[in-house]
């Protein structure tokens, strides 16, 4: 069978069948149209071995002597005997390319198993890989794991993955690749605060804009593993799988199981190239709500400026206060007002009410209509917080249906079954139970149908522990049932956008983003923390899908105090909004806030459609990132916005020249610092210098090449301050 070769945006995927099974023999740089006879890739055979080469299969298997982590683990149950057909020998039956997708079928007729694989190399270079295993036998087959893996080239010597916690999601950790397996396991029943959004291997010291990188992302919101597996002969596979609970997937004859998608990108220009592949995929989705004059893509709906009520009023819902807040927001230029937690029956704090998705009559005698009217009559959209997958024991629904609450026991807690430990005073509603699913669907559907709501902030605030349906582990089924809830509600209310929130950023993955319109990156609105949270979340998630709000002057989660300019410059590089009692923002501060909102609106096409550039800055006290117009801008228009961010004091007396990469080399630009402005309240303490660099007053003109190669001296910024630079194409 001839090899299959997919090529796109500088990436090649080459699949050979010479060994009898599908084998990815190259995933990396574009190889061009002419290939040699792939027999030249046949490795030597070492002593003490099977006496033949061992293929690094698309589905690595012991039947080919692969002694690393196998792709398929499972066994058959027949005639009262379990553990049968534990080792499949999958051989290719058919393979073809349809458009940008390679479709491969492999089977083991003796074991009664077949696996269909689809590998799509999208236009921007992002590879999407899924396998489906089918039970062709006559007795049940239990799937324990089906992993999606890809080989990385031998020059990949370092791993980067992300980890975190509540209010500090997605921070990097690095280690050398050595023999053995590095596994990141998520047993949260949701994606998890510590989940590695990106799992990357690369050449020594790879950075934001240099080095070769091979990176994967697992599109799944339940239990999962991501890993790099380096076997004794030195070959390394990276990939991931759903972490299935005991007997969660038993295939009846003819039944099948499909893996979550593994999304993968290769870059020869560091992590920025990886982000480009992901952003390009997001931006080409039909439902991607976007502006995008600067991307050349058809214009969609611009992301509205948000005001979210959480850190403004918390549970203290009072119609008069909320209307005042809405008026104040409208005056500032807000375009979407989101009513957070606290509006439904019995919800005066975080210990009651979840599940009772009726507007609380005691607080809202006329329903939400008066508030929605106050919001929409001022030209703003109305959004509502919900947490459909959860339930408090102190709720009418939990009292009426104790058997709808998830637990490890087959019987309900009212009948003596054990409940999992409470988490934020709440439990999980069993969406695998069709009646419970229907109740939740009907309630959210009724709320959306009966009110002018155009946005849901869909929260999920606990880990799924000891999660069972009818006494059996059911995280797999629950995850699919939750996905179905999103899908059906979207179908019924196509105009409604949905945000994925999960105690901040604990459900950030492409599985959920396939059915939602943005993520809440973190409950931490402290701009300093947000700089790094957004930097690393932005590896995969483009800024227009990453909620980013200006919080109160003193952060509610860290007690740090920051100037408005630092908070606003941080929020600008996401889906911009506020989570703050803006009624109390007055005087010069209010004028400054208005200017930032106007600035976001003026530049949102660029911010939400441009190329993300993250400089490799040698001085670790500084960060430099920006968005550069994806198509060459007309003379006189803004070509890029960059933020220079001071995280802490630097080691040197002054930061010296900072190279600004990513602009067109042969184009000339006017560079100017546009925020904070000289009259802003925080301007004076942004700097700590006797004299500013010459260009700061009045700007500078230079070519993209000069800016990238020579750079410009930066002002001495005080720690936890930032400067916004605008580049106008001349
Ligand atoms: C979670 C979310 C917050 C807020 C609260 C409301 O913690 O992450 O943004 O919505 O719930 O209870």
XYZ file of C-alpha atoms and ligand atoms in Angstrom:
742
model
C 0.000 0.000 0.000
C 1.355 3.440 -0.942
C 2.181 5.871 1.839
C -0.216 8.724 2.574
C 1.235 12.223 2.681
C -0.711 15.226 3.990
C 0.823 18.696 3.752
C -0.331 22.046 5.064
C 1.131 25.334 6.302
C 4.714 24.066 6.583
C 3.773 20.721 8.131
C 3.898 17.211 6.655
C 2.298 14.064 7.982
C 3.648 10.940 6.341
C 2.055 7.559 7.028
C 3.650 4.349 5.825
C 2.075 0.888 5.650
C 5.239 -1.049 4.814
C 5.196 -2.910 8.136
C 1.619 -4.093 7.610
C 0.237 -1.580 10.077
C -0.175 2.191 9.850
C 2.919 4.007 11.053
C 3.498 7.762 11.192
C 7.055 7.915 9.888
C 7.199 11.697 9.871
C 5.220 14.451 11.530
C 7.119 17.708 11.253
C 8.527 20.035 8.619
C 6.998 20.008 5.147
C 8.851 17.463 3.003
C 7.823 18.858 -0.368
C 6.210 16.837 -3.125
C 8.978 14.318 -3.883
C 9.615 11.478 -1.494
C 12.286 8.785 -1.614
C 11.542 5.085 -1.290
C 10.676 4.887 2.409
C 12.715 1.710 2.714
C 15.629 4.029 3.553
C 14.000 4.513 6.952
C 14.376 0.838 7.904
C 16.302 0.811 11.189
C 18.959 -1.714 12.188
C 17.885 -4.589 14.403
C 19.663 -4.858 17.767
C 20.738 -8.090 19.463
C 18.367 -9.640 21.973
C 15.248 -8.695 20.059
C 12.517 -10.149 17.879
C 14.918 -10.103 14.930
C 12.964 -7.587 12.890
C 12.368 -3.859 13.064
C 9.657 -2.709 15.457
C 7.191 -0.301 13.893
C 6.178 2.775 15.892
C 2.568 2.203 14.983
C -0.221 4.699 14.787
C -1.652 2.219 17.309
C 1.461 0.944 19.091
C 0.929 -2.720 19.991
C 2.738 -5.582 21.699
C 1.932 -7.843 18.742
C 4.569 -5.837 16.846
C 6.922 -5.958 19.842
C 6.246 -2.346 20.895
C 7.112 -2.362 24.565
C 6.043 1.174 25.302
C 2.562 2.231 26.265
C 0.125 0.430 23.938
C -2.683 2.349 22.247
C -5.417 -0.182 22.918
C -5.970 -1.908 26.241
C -9.011 -4.027 26.864
C -10.329 -7.556 26.838
C -13.287 -9.697 26.002
C -15.760 -11.377 28.295
C -17.084 -14.684 26.923
C -18.673 -17.744 28.470
C -18.056 -16.430 31.963
C -14.334 -15.946 31.256
C -12.868 -12.446 31.226
C -9.528 -11.144 29.943
C -9.779 -12.708 26.480
C -8.454 -11.094 23.278
C -6.229 -8.886 25.417
C -3.621 -8.385 22.701
C -4.854 -7.416 19.268
C -2.749 -7.721 16.136
C -4.099 -4.860 14.063
C -3.201 -4.895 10.384
C -4.171 -2.327 7.796
C -7.141 -3.150 5.580
C -7.701 0.104 3.752
C -6.322 3.624 3.663
C -7.181 6.651 1.577
C -7.120 10.420 1.625
C -10.351 12.366 1.373
C -9.734 16.090 1.089
C -7.451 16.925 3.995
C -8.206 13.720 5.933
C -6.402 10.390 5.937
C -8.843 7.556 6.699
C -7.303 4.293 7.817
C -8.911 1.030 8.749
C -7.019 -1.639 10.678
C -8.406 -4.884 12.022
C -7.670 -8.101 13.802
C -10.322 -10.598 12.657
C -9.128 -13.200 15.175
C -9.654 -10.847 18.093
C -12.872 -9.505 16.549
C -11.675 -5.909 16.667
C -11.250 -3.147 14.135
C -10.049 0.427 14.478
C -10.903 3.289 12.155
C -8.577 6.295 12.325
C -9.168 9.753 10.922
C -6.262 12.190 10.711
C -7.129 15.627 9.381
C -4.406 18.140 8.646
C -6.298 21.441 8.747
C -5.368 24.370 6.536
C -3.372 26.188 9.214
C -1.279 23.092 10.010
C -3.274 21.796 12.989
C -3.589 18.009 12.965
C -6.707 16.385 14.410
C -6.585 12.682 15.177
C -9.289 10.296 16.419
C -9.633 6.528 16.583
C -12.808 4.473 16.777
C -12.593 0.885 17.982
C -15.426 -1.453 17.005
C -16.265 -4.795 18.547
C -16.693 -7.116 15.545
C -16.965 -10.155 17.787
C -20.023 -11.886 19.183
C -19.375 -11.250 22.890
C -18.820 -8.034 24.875
C -15.419 -6.329 24.760
C -14.342 -4.013 27.578
C -12.198 -1.052 26.525
C -9.794 0.059 29.243
C -7.936 2.609 27.135
C -7.610 3.768 23.553
C -4.830 6.328 23.237
C -3.981 8.732 20.439
C -0.235 9.175 20.010
C 2.229 10.723 17.594
C 5.980 10.276 17.285
C 8.345 13.191 17.851
C 11.690 13.532 16.107
C 14.892 12.532 17.950
C 16.014 16.166 18.228
C 13.148 16.796 20.667
C 14.954 16.682 24.002
C 12.774 18.757 26.328
C 9.178 18.611 27.498
C 6.921 21.480 28.430
C 3.553 20.967 30.062
C 1.288 23.167 32.135
C -0.095 22.842 35.613
C -1.914 25.012 38.120
C -4.545 25.420 40.770
C -7.563 27.599 41.485
C -6.572 31.203 40.748
C -3.265 30.134 39.198
C -4.191 28.036 36.211
C -1.832 26.954 33.439
C 1.732 27.639 34.465
C 4.637 25.933 32.706
C 6.952 23.196 33.910
C 9.853 21.812 31.916
C 12.048 18.754 32.074
C 14.470 16.861 29.857
C 13.165 13.902 27.893
C 14.707 10.772 29.333
C 13.795 7.130 29.051
C 10.528 6.351 30.753
C 7.082 7.853 30.775
C 6.056 11.299 31.969
C 2.304 11.184 32.598
C -0.041 13.999 33.537
C -3.194 12.485 34.946
C -6.477 14.296 35.498
C -8.915 12.569 37.853
C -11.113 15.576 38.484
C -14.067 14.427 36.404
C -13.627 17.790 34.710
C -10.653 19.107 32.803
C -9.041 20.419 36.002
C -7.157 23.529 37.093
C -3.910 21.586 36.772
C -4.649 20.075 33.383
C -1.958 20.535 30.771
C -3.649 22.534 28.046
C -0.623 21.881 25.876
C 1.855 19.037 26.084
C 4.938 19.891 24.038
C 8.286 18.377 23.119
C 10.993 20.463 21.510
C 14.603 21.045 20.632
C 16.987 22.220 23.355
C 15.862 25.485 24.932
C 12.917 26.013 22.571
C 11.182 29.293 23.303
C 8.378 31.545 22.230
C 9.885 32.266 18.821
C 12.720 29.810 18.321
C 13.239 26.079 18.232
C 11.298 23.155 16.834
C 8.219 22.144 18.809
C 5.791 19.208 18.564
C 2.742 19.833 20.707
C -0.491 18.019 21.500
C -3.775 18.888 23.154
C -6.453 16.414 24.250
C -9.967 17.708 23.531
C -11.744 16.183 26.528
C -13.468 17.567 29.627
C -13.456 14.422 31.769
C -10.760 12.189 33.260
C -7.723 11.925 31.052
C -4.017 11.282 30.716
C -1.403 13.032 28.636
C 2.026 11.575 28.335
C 5.399 11.334 26.687
C 6.645 7.790 26.412
C 10.308 7.206 25.572
C 11.140 3.556 25.038
C 14.416 1.674 25.262
C 15.343 2.225 21.622
C 15.091 5.989 22.143
C 11.890 6.662 20.258
C 9.398 9.047 21.875
C 5.635 9.171 21.479
C 3.477 11.963 22.841
C -0.262 11.854 23.153
C -3.189 11.282 25.411
C -6.265 9.288 26.224
C -9.475 9.397 28.146
C -8.872 7.843 31.573
C -11.727 5.364 31.757
C -13.140 4.245 35.086
C -13.809 0.563 35.872
C -16.023 -0.969 33.165
C -17.074 2.453 31.899
C -16.891 1.289 28.286
C -18.102 -2.214 27.482
C -18.796 -2.675 23.792
C -21.603 -5.026 22.906
C -21.194 -6.818 19.538
C -21.186 -4.111 16.854
C -20.626 -1.378 19.443
C -17.848 1.181 19.167
C -15.922 3.753 21.198
C -14.376 6.913 19.764
C -11.454 8.672 21.429
C -11.467 12.364 22.218
C -9.715 14.329 19.493
C -5.975 14.754 19.826
C -5.032 18.106 18.318
C -1.401 18.483 17.399
C 0.821 21.126 15.880
C 4.395 21.287 14.697
C 6.382 24.524 14.567
C 9.927 25.373 13.525
C 9.600 28.825 15.081
C 8.850 28.095 18.706
C 5.579 28.232 20.582
C 4.219 31.163 18.583
C 4.030 28.837 15.567
C 2.035 26.335 17.640
C -0.432 29.049 18.645
C -0.794 30.119 15.023
C -1.940 26.632 14.061
C -4.491 26.512 16.917
C -5.740 30.069 16.322
C -6.149 29.409 12.630
C -8.279 26.343 13.393
C -10.478 28.247 15.866
C -10.925 31.152 13.527
C -12.005 28.994 10.615
C -14.885 27.394 12.552
C -18.253 28.449 11.123
C -19.629 29.503 14.505
C -16.545 31.458 15.558
C -18.074 34.764 16.582
C -15.604 37.331 15.480
C -14.784 40.587 13.906
C -11.860 40.092 11.715
C -11.314 42.661 9.093
C -7.616 42.204 9.768
C -7.695 38.423 9.251
C -9.233 38.574 5.813
C -11.943 36.211 7.137
C -15.601 37.145 6.763
C -16.636 39.596 9.450
C -18.729 38.103 12.230
C -20.017 39.592 15.428
C -17.456 41.549 17.438
C -16.974 40.457 21.030
C -18.947 42.832 23.224
C -17.413 44.628 26.215
C -18.671 42.762 29.291
C -19.664 43.759 32.778
C -20.012 40.744 35.070
C -21.657 41.318 38.456
C -19.733 38.743 40.533
C -16.977 40.814 42.132
C -19.301 43.854 42.084
C -22.135 42.500 44.258
C -21.551 38.744 44.815
C -24.790 37.198 46.201
C -26.192 40.545 47.252
C -28.809 40.763 44.514
C -31.012 43.796 44.744
C -32.923 45.085 41.747
C -32.272 48.743 42.485
C -28.519 48.190 42.913
C -28.311 46.074 39.788
C -30.184 48.644 37.709
C -27.798 51.325 38.977
C -24.912 49.081 38.021
C -26.396 48.538 34.562
C -26.827 52.300 34.079
C -23.286 52.945 35.149
C -22.026 50.187 32.835
C -23.976 51.576 29.873
C -22.541 55.030 30.544
C -19.035 53.562 30.302
C -19.715 51.860 26.988
C -20.393 48.306 28.190
C -22.190 46.109 25.639
C -23.067 42.963 27.608
C -24.268 42.805 31.205
C -23.928 39.405 32.895
C -25.888 38.612 36.042
C -23.793 36.142 37.999
C -24.708 33.633 40.725
C -27.482 34.457 43.210
C -30.671 35.031 41.141
C -32.474 31.669 41.522
C -34.641 30.129 44.215
C -33.072 29.928 47.621
C -29.647 31.094 46.443
C -28.578 33.593 49.090
C -25.145 32.044 49.472
C -23.180 29.119 48.117
C -24.879 26.509 50.297
C -28.360 26.246 48.749
C -30.449 26.456 45.615
C -28.371 24.754 42.911
C -30.787 22.736 40.814
C -33.796 24.984 41.415
C -33.502 26.898 38.165
C -36.451 29.210 38.752
C -36.082 32.945 39.243
C -36.351 33.585 43.000
C -39.800 35.134 43.485
C -38.898 36.669 46.833
C -36.119 38.739 45.260
C -37.583 39.165 41.806
C -41.382 39.425 42.183
C -41.652 40.424 38.515
C -39.011 37.969 37.320
C -35.830 39.082 35.617
C -37.790 41.247 33.175
C -37.265 44.624 34.926
C -33.494 44.118 35.010
C -33.351 42.760 31.472
C -35.417 45.743 30.330
C -33.023 48.139 32.086
C -30.123 46.402 30.370
C -31.522 46.028 26.858
C -33.135 49.465 26.729
C -29.606 50.799 27.130
C -28.388 48.818 24.142
C -26.663 46.060 26.109
C -27.113 42.306 25.831
C -28.145 40.371 28.904
C -26.252 37.307 30.123
C -27.079 34.914 32.950
C -25.001 32.614 35.187
C -26.069 28.974 35.482
C -24.489 25.818 36.855
C -26.659 23.102 35.281
C -24.618 20.054 36.268
C -24.749 20.730 40.004
C -27.146 20.429 42.913
C -27.235 21.484 46.563
C -28.766 19.077 49.069
C -30.613 22.142 50.290
C -32.769 22.503 47.174
C -36.298 21.476 46.240
C -34.991 19.277 43.445
C -32.610 17.351 45.718
C -35.414 16.849 48.220
C -37.787 15.621 45.494
C -35.274 13.389 43.686
C -32.573 12.117 46.040
C -31.819 9.413 43.462
C -30.666 12.067 40.972
C -27.605 12.854 43.061
C -24.440 11.154 41.928
C -22.594 8.811 44.250
C -20.737 5.507 44.374
C -23.715 3.530 45.654
C -26.503 1.899 43.639
C -29.119 3.251 46.043
C -29.882 6.868 46.836
C -28.496 8.566 49.928
C -32.014 8.609 51.364
C -31.924 4.819 51.247
C -28.550 4.622 52.947
C -26.279 4.982 49.912
C -23.042 6.881 50.528
C -22.601 10.311 48.945
C -19.247 11.640 47.763
C -17.702 14.372 49.923
C -19.299 17.762 49.432
C -17.314 20.367 47.540
C -18.386 23.996 47.841
C -21.450 22.537 49.580
C -22.573 20.891 46.382
C -23.054 17.620 44.584
C -23.420 16.572 40.969
C -26.720 15.862 39.273
C -26.798 12.545 37.436
C -27.155 13.593 33.814
C -26.894 9.942 32.765
C -30.365 9.567 34.243
C -32.631 10.627 31.336
C -35.233 12.184 33.649
C -32.666 14.311 35.455
C -31.132 15.338 32.110
C -34.581 16.278 30.767
C -35.429 18.310 33.885
C -32.227 20.339 33.563
C -32.682 20.770 29.824
C -36.278 21.926 30.273
C -35.385 24.437 32.987
C -32.577 26.103 31.029
C -34.630 25.947 27.848
C -37.542 27.664 29.637
C -35.286 30.378 31.032
C -33.835 31.058 27.597
C -37.225 30.855 25.918
C -38.981 33.084 28.444
C -36.396 35.847 28.771
C -34.337 37.973 26.442
C -31.046 36.252 27.291
C -28.279 36.150 24.728
C -25.461 34.707 26.836
C -24.960 32.034 29.464
C -22.026 31.886 31.824
C -22.111 28.095 32.326
C -20.258 27.204 35.491
C -19.118 23.857 36.954
C -17.733 24.236 40.432
C -16.570 20.892 41.718
C -14.507 17.839 40.939
C -16.468 14.685 40.177
C -15.396 12.281 42.895
C -16.752 8.752 43.322
C -18.953 9.563 40.385
C -21.406 6.764 39.622
C -24.709 6.038 37.941
C -26.708 3.121 39.364
C -23.655 2.000 41.293
C -21.172 2.031 38.386
C -18.482 4.530 37.519
C -19.942 7.033 35.038
C -17.605 9.970 34.424
C -17.402 8.951 30.767
C -21.194 8.928 30.367
C -21.632 12.086 32.441
C -19.142 13.967 30.267
C -20.994 12.906 27.118
C -24.362 13.761 28.708
C -23.100 17.228 29.655
C -21.827 17.721 26.092
C -25.275 16.669 24.840
C -26.879 19.244 27.119
C -24.734 22.000 25.630
C -25.386 20.734 22.105
C -29.160 20.456 22.445
C -29.511 23.843 24.129
C -27.373 25.430 21.434
C -29.495 23.836 18.764
C -32.693 25.108 20.377
C -31.240 28.600 20.998
C -28.710 29.200 18.239
C -28.339 32.910 19.020
C -27.207 32.314 22.605
C -23.482 32.374 23.281
C -22.080 30.225 26.079
C -19.055 30.782 28.278
C -17.328 27.773 29.832
C -16.443 28.556 33.443
C -15.412 26.003 36.049
C -14.288 27.542 39.333
C -12.451 29.906 37.025
C -10.454 27.975 34.443
C -10.960 24.305 35.293
C -12.762 23.438 32.058
C -10.581 24.801 29.304
C -10.205 22.340 26.445
C -11.229 21.934 22.836
C -13.945 19.434 23.771
C -15.847 22.150 25.611
C -14.768 24.909 23.232
C -16.327 23.009 20.335
C -19.665 23.833 21.982
C -19.001 27.147 23.727
C -17.930 30.629 22.708
C -15.365 31.596 25.311
C -13.708 30.379 28.472
C -13.266 32.026 31.830
C -9.522 31.652 32.259
C -9.397 32.119 36.022
C -11.251 33.491 39.029
C -8.168 35.576 39.654
C -8.563 39.097 38.320
C -5.238 40.266 39.755
C -3.487 41.663 36.679
C -0.073 40.350 37.718
C -1.336 36.785 38.016
C -3.390 37.236 34.878
C -0.299 38.138 32.843
C 1.067 34.620 33.199
C -2.306 32.834 33.258
C -3.233 34.477 29.958
C 0.215 34.041 28.451
C 0.047 30.263 28.857
C -3.683 29.834 28.247
C -3.119 31.809 25.057
C -0.802 29.108 23.741
C -3.949 27.352 22.551
C -6.915 29.667 23.157
C -7.032 32.859 21.076
C -7.676 36.120 22.945
C -11.212 36.558 21.623
C -12.206 33.321 23.407
C -10.513 34.123 26.705
C -12.557 36.220 29.134
C -10.384 38.865 30.753
C -11.875 41.401 33.138
C -10.667 44.495 34.936
C -11.199 43.658 38.586
C -11.395 45.962 41.600
C -8.381 48.194 42.381
C -7.386 45.863 45.198
C -7.738 42.293 44.006
C -10.297 40.204 45.873
C -8.260 37.035 45.474
C -4.722 38.263 46.251
C -5.183 41.629 48.038
C -2.676 43.249 45.641
C -3.415 46.794 44.520
C -2.794 47.814 40.923
C -3.279 50.930 38.857
C -6.120 50.897 36.386
C -3.697 51.111 33.460
C -1.970 47.853 34.455
C -5.317 46.099 34.911
C -6.720 47.461 31.659
C -3.634 46.745 29.530
C -3.806 43.195 30.868
C -7.520 42.808 30.057
C -7.097 44.250 26.551
C -5.349 41.089 25.358
C -8.394 38.910 25.934
C -12.149 39.233 25.638
C -12.234 42.522 27.495
C -14.631 43.315 30.308
C -15.037 44.376 33.895
C -15.933 42.621 37.105
C -16.088 45.554 39.440
C -18.625 47.846 41.063
C -18.185 50.531 38.440
C -20.759 52.767 40.156
C -17.934 53.689 42.500
C -15.486 54.628 39.753
C -15.591 58.395 39.488
C -13.597 61.442 38.385
C -10.351 61.032 36.450
C -10.401 57.253 37.023
C -13.762 56.993 35.282
C -12.501 59.021 32.333
C -9.470 56.745 32.100
C -11.697 53.650 32.202
C -13.857 55.088 29.426
C -10.774 55.687 27.325
C -9.650 52.071 27.745
C -13.097 50.788 26.759
C -13.043 53.013 23.675
C -9.503 51.849 22.908
C -10.592 48.215 23.031
C -13.494 48.893 20.700
C -11.299 50.813 18.297
C -8.776 47.981 18.094
C -10.811 44.845 18.722
C -10.565 43.627 15.131
C -6.814 43.684 15.466
C -6.746 42.305 19.023
C -9.120 39.461 18.126
C -7.942 38.658 14.643
C -4.234 39.372 14.594
C -1.177 37.199 15.005
C -0.025 36.735 18.593
C 3.617 37.627 19.133
C 5.405 36.753 22.364
C 8.962 37.941 22.536
C 11.734 35.921 24.157
C 12.914 38.562 26.614
C 16.218 37.742 28.314
C 15.352 39.861 31.378
C 12.776 37.696 33.153
C 11.355 40.657 35.016
C 9.807 41.834 31.736
C 7.261 40.394 29.344
C 6.544 41.643 25.860
C 3.608 40.471 23.801
C 1.519 41.929 21.072
C -0.982 41.395 18.325
C 0.084 42.100 14.776
C -2.388 42.571 11.920
C -2.619 39.307 10.000
C -2.914 41.006 6.632
C -0.644 43.971 5.765
C -2.431 47.098 6.945
C -2.983 50.201 4.835
C -0.617 53.103 5.440
C -1.762 55.191 8.363
C -3.598 52.379 10.162
C -2.665 50.497 13.299
C -0.463 47.524 12.484
C 0.124 46.214 15.987
C -0.425 46.754 19.676
C 2.215 45.515 22.107
C 2.314 45.479 25.891
C 5.551 45.800 27.811
C 4.911 44.374 31.240
C 7.086 44.741 34.306
C 6.487 41.761 36.587
C 9.038 42.694 39.234
C 12.187 44.777 39.618
C 14.897 43.944 37.109
C 18.479 42.976 37.898
C 19.997 45.787 35.810
C 19.918 49.538 36.419
C 17.782 49.951 33.317
C 16.190 47.413 30.965
C 18.231 48.379 27.912
C 16.991 47.794 24.403
C 14.034 45.524 23.943
C 13.780 43.819 20.568
C 10.246 43.926 19.187
C 9.723 40.960 16.842
C 6.924 39.997 14.513
C 6.448 43.120 12.391
C 7.072 43.122 8.626
C 10.820 43.524 8.199
C 10.746 45.985 5.323
C 7.890 48.131 6.487
C 8.353 51.350 8.426
C 6.313 52.000 11.535
C 5.596 54.839 13.892
C 5.833 53.498 17.416
C 4.259 55.371 20.319
C 3.303 54.644 23.894
C -0.435 55.222 24.173
C -1.249 54.094 27.709
C -1.090 55.085 30.435
C -1.610 58.635 29.203
C 0.228 61.509 30.862
C -2.920 62.792 32.604
C -3.982 59.396 34.028
C -3.995 59.026 37.825
C -1.425 56.208 37.721
C 0.955 57.770 35.190
C 3.458 59.183 37.670
C 4.157 55.893 39.444
C 4.367 53.842 36.263
C 8.007 54.908 35.864
C 11.045 55.045 38.074
C 13.557 57.095 36.109
C 15.331 60.438 36.196
C 14.841 60.778 32.438
C 12.741 58.763 30.022
C 14.241 57.222 26.868
C 14.276 59.798 24.077
C 11.479 58.203 22.033
C 8.905 58.076 24.844
C 7.866 61.660 24.282
C 6.549 61.846 20.727
C 7.264 58.302 19.501
C 9.821 56.898 17.048
C 9.955 55.761 13.440
C 11.793 52.572 12.451
C 11.532 49.528 10.200
C 10.259 46.174 11.410
C 13.763 44.800 10.834
C 15.357 47.504 12.995
C 12.791 46.965 15.747
C 13.359 43.195 15.736
C 17.148 43.264 15.421
C 18.223 46.388 17.322
C 15.175 47.157 19.421
C 14.539 50.317 21.394
C 15.538 51.240 24.940
C 12.648 50.733 27.305
C 11.638 53.137 30.039
C 12.327 51.949 33.566
C 8.923 50.655 34.624
C 7.973 50.187 38.210
C 7.107 46.570 39.030
C 3.528 45.534 38.289
C 3.046 48.246 35.717
C 2.688 48.089 31.956
C 3.038 50.236 28.888
C 0.885 49.896 25.778
C 2.685 50.503 22.482
C 0.940 51.240 19.222
C 2.570 50.688 15.824
C 1.152 52.573 12.880
C 2.157 51.347 9.430
C 3.629 54.129 7.328
C -17.331 30.275 40.325
C -16.944 31.134 39.147
C -17.024 32.592 39.501
C -18.423 32.916 39.969
C -18.825 31.999 41.097
C -20.284 32.156 41.449
O -16.391 30.365 41.347
O -15.681 30.789 38.692
O -16.662 33.396 38.408
O -19.313 32.798 38.893
O -18.617 30.634 40.788
O -20.660 31.326 42.482
